[in-house]
CSV table of C-alpha atoms in Angstrom, one decimal:
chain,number,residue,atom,x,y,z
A,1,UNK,CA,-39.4,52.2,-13.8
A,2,UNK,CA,-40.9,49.4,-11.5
A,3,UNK,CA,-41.1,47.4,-14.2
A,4,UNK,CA,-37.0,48.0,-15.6
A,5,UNK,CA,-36.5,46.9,-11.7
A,6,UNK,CA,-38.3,43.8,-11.7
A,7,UNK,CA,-36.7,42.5,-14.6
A,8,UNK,CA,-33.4,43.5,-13.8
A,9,UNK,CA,-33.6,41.2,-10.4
A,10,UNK,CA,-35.4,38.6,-12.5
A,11,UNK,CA,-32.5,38.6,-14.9
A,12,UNK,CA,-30.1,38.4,-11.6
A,13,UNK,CA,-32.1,35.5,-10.0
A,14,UNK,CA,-32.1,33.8,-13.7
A,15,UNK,CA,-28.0,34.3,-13.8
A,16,UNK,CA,-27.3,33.0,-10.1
A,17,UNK,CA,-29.6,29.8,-10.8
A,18,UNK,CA,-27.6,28.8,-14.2
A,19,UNK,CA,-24.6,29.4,-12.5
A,20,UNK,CA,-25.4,27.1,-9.5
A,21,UNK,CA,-27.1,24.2,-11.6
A,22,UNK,CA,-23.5,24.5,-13.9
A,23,UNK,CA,-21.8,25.0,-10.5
A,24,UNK,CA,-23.8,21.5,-9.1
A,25,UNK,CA,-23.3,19.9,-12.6
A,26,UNK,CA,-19.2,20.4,-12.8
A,27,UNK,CA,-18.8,19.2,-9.0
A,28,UNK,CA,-21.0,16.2,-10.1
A,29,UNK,CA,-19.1,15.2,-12.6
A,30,UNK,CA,-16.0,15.6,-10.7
A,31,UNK,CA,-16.7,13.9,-8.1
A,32,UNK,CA,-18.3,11.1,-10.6
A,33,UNK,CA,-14.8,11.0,-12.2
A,34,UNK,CA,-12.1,11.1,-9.2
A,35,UNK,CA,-14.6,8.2,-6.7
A,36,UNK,CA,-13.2,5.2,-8.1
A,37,UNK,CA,-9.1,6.2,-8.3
A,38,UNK,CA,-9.4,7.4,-4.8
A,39,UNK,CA,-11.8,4.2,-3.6
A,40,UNK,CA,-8.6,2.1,-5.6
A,41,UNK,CA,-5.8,4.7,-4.1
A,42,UNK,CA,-7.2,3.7,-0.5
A,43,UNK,CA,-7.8,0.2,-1.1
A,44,UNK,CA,-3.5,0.0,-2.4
A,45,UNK,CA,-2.8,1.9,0.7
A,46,UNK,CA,-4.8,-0.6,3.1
A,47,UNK,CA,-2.9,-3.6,1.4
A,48,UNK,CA,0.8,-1.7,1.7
A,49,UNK,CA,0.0,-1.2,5.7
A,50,UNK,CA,-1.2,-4.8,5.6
A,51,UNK,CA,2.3,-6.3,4.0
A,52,UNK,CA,4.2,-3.1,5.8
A,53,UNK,CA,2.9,-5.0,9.5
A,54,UNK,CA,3.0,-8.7,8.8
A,55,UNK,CA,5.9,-9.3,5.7
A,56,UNK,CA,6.0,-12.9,5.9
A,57,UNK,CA,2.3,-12.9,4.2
A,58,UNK,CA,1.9,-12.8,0.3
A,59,UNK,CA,-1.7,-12.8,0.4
A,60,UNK,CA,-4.5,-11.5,2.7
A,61,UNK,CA,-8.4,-12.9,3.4
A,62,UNK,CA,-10.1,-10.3,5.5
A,63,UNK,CA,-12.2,-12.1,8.0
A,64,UNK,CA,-15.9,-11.4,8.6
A,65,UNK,CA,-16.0,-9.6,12.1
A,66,UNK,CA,-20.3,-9.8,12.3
A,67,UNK,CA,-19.6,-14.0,12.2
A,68,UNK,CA,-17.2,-13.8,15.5
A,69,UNK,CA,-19.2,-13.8,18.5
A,70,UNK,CA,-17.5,-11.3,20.6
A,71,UNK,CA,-17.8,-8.3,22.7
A,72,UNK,CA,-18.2,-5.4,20.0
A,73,UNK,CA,-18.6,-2.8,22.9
A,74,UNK,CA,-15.6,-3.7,24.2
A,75,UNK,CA,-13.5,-3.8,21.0
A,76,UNK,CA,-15.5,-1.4,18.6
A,77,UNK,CA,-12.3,0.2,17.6
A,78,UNK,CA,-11.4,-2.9,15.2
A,79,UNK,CA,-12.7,-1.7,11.9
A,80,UNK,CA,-11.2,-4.8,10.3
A,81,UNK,CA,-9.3,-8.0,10.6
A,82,UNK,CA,-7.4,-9.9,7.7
A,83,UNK,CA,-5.3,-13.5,8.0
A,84,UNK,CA,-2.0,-13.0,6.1
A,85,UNK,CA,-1.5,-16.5,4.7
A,86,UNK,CA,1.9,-17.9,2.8
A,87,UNK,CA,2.2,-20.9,0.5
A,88,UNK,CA,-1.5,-21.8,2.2
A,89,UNK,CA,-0.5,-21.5,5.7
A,90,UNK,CA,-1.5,-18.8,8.2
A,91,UNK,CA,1.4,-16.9,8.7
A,92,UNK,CA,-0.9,-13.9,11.2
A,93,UNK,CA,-3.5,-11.5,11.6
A,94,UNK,CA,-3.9,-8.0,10.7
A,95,UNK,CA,-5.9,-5.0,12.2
A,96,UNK,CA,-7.3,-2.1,11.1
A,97,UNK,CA,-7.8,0.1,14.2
A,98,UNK,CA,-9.3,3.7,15.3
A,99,UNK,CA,-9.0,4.8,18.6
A,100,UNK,CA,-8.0,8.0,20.3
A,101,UNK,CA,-4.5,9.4,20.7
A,102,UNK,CA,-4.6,12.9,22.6
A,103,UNK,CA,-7.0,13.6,19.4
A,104,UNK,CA,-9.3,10.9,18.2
A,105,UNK,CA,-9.1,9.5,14.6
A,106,UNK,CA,-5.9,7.8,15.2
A,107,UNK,CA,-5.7,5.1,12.7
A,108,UNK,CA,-3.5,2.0,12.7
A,109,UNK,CA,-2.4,-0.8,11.6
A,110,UNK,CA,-1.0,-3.7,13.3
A,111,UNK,CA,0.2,-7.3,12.5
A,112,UNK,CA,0.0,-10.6,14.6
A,113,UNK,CA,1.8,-13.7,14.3
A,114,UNK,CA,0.1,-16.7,14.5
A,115,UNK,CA,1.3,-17.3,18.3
A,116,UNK,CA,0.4,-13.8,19.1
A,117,UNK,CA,4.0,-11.7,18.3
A,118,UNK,CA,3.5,-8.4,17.2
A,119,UNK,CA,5.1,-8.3,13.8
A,120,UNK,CA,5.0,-4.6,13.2
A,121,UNK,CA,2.2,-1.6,13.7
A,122,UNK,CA,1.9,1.2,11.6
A,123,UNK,CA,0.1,5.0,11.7
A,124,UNK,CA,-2.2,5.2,9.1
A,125,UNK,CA,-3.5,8.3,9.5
A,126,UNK,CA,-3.5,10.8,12.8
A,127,UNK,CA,-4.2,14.3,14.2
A,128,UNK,CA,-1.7,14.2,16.9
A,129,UNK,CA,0.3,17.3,17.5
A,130,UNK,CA,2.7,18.2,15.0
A,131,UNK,CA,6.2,18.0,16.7
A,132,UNK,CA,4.8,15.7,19.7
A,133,UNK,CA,2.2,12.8,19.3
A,134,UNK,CA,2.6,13.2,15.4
A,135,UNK,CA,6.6,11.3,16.1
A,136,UNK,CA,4.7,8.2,17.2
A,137,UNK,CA,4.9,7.9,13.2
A,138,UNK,CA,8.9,7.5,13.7
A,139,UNK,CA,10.3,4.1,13.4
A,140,UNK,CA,12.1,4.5,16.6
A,141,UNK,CA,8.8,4.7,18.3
A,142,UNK,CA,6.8,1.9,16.6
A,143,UNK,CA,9.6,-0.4,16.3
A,144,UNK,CA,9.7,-1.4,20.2
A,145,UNK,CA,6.4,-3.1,19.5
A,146,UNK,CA,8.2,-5.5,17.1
A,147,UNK,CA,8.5,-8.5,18.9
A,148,UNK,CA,6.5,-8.4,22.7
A,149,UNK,CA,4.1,-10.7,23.3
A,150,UNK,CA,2.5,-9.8,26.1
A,151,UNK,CA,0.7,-7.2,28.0
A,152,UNK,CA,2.3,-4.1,27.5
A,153,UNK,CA,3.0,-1.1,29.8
A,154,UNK,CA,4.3,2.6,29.3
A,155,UNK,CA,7.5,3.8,30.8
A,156,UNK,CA,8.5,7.8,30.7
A,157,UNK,CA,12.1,6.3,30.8
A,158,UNK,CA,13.8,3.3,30.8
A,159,UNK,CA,13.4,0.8,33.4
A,160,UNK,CA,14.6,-2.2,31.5
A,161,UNK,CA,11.0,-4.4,32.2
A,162,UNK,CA,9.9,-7.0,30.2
A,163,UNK,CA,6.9,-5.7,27.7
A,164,UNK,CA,7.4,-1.8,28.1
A,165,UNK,CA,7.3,0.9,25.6
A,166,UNK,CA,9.1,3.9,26.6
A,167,UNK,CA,6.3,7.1,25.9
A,168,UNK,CA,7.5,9.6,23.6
A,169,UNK,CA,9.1,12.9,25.3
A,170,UNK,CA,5.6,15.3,25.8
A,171,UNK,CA,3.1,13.3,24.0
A,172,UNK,CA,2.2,10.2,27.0
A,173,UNK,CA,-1.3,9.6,26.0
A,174,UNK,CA,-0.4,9.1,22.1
A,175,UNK,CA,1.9,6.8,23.7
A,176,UNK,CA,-0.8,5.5,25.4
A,177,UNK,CA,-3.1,5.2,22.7
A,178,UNK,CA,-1.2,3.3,20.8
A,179,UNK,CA,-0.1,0.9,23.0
A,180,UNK,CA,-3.4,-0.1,24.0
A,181,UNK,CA,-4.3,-0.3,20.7
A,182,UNK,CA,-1.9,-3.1,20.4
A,183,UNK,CA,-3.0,-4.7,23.9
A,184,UNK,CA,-6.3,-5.1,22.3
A,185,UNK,CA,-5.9,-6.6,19.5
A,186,UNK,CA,-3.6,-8.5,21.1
A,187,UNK,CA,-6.6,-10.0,23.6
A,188,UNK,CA,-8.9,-10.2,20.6
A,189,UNK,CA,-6.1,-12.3,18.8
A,190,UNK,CA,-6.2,-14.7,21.9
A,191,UNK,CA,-9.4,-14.8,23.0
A,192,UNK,CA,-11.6,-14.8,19.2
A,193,UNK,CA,-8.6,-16.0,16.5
A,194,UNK,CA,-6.6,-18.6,18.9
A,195,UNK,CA,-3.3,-18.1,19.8
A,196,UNK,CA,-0.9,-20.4,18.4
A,197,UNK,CA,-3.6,-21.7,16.1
């Protein structure tokens, strides 16, 4: 009887270790087949937010952030930086950026011109309340950017000044974090690529 026991668990132990090794084996192979058309889906959406935030670029050359000597504490939310060129000229800068909205994770991308205009920003990706922060996606939000080219501020409503964003009804420090977001790499712009240059 002891015996009828023991190989009954052996044969359950034998069963649940095939199935896992399969298990392991399928999801290796899975994952084996779907890396590079997602690694290639994220590098078409990169480029797309890229010409979506500076259109007067055909091509971009991303430049190499560990040869600018600059204050990475300071601006460690630029993941990346790109020069939009056109017929051979530079035409402006682009920015990957993460930073923190009322969530963190807040992804974006914004484009430069050449004598520091801000061409367009888009959300790339967010966790921002649904209904709230989540309508700094809306063009009527992102489009006041388009344009300034200076400092910016944040108004809860209108006061007419030069450079201010009016925050979105409920959802100030997603406001917030995006305009800062283009102050920054606005000041990196100036102060590491050269204004005007």
């Amino acid at each position: 009887m002891n015996k009828a026991k023991n190989d009954s668990i052996f044969n359950l132990t034998l069963r649940l270790v095939i199935i896992t090794v399969c298990a392991g084996l399928i999801l290796g192979l899975v994952y084996g087949i779907t890396k590079g058309p997602i690694e290639q889906q994220e590098i078409k959406k990169a480029t797309e937010a890229r010409q979506m935030v500076l259109p007067d670029a055909t091509d971009f050359k991303q430049i190499a952030l560990d040869g600018i000597d600059y204050d990475r504490e300071k601006y460690s939310d630029i993941q990346e930086v790109y020069e939009g060129t056109a017929n051979g000229q530079a035409v402006g800068y682009t920015f990957s950026i993460v930073t923190k909205g009322y969530k963190p994770g807040l992804s974006l991308t914004i484009g430069l011109s050449t004598d520091g205009k801000v061409m367009g920003v888009t959300i790339v990706s967010h966790d921002e309340t649904p209904g709230l922060g989540a309508n700094a996606t809306k063009p009527d939000f992102l489009d006041q950017f388009i344009g300034t080219d200076g400092p910016l501020t944040i108004g809860k409503t209108p006061s007419g000044a030069e450079n201010e964003i009016q925050a979105l009804t409920g959802a100030t420090i997603t406001s917030k974090g995006v305009t800062n977001a283009v102050n920054l790499v606005r000041e990196f712009s100036e102060q590491y690529l050269g204004k005007g240059a």
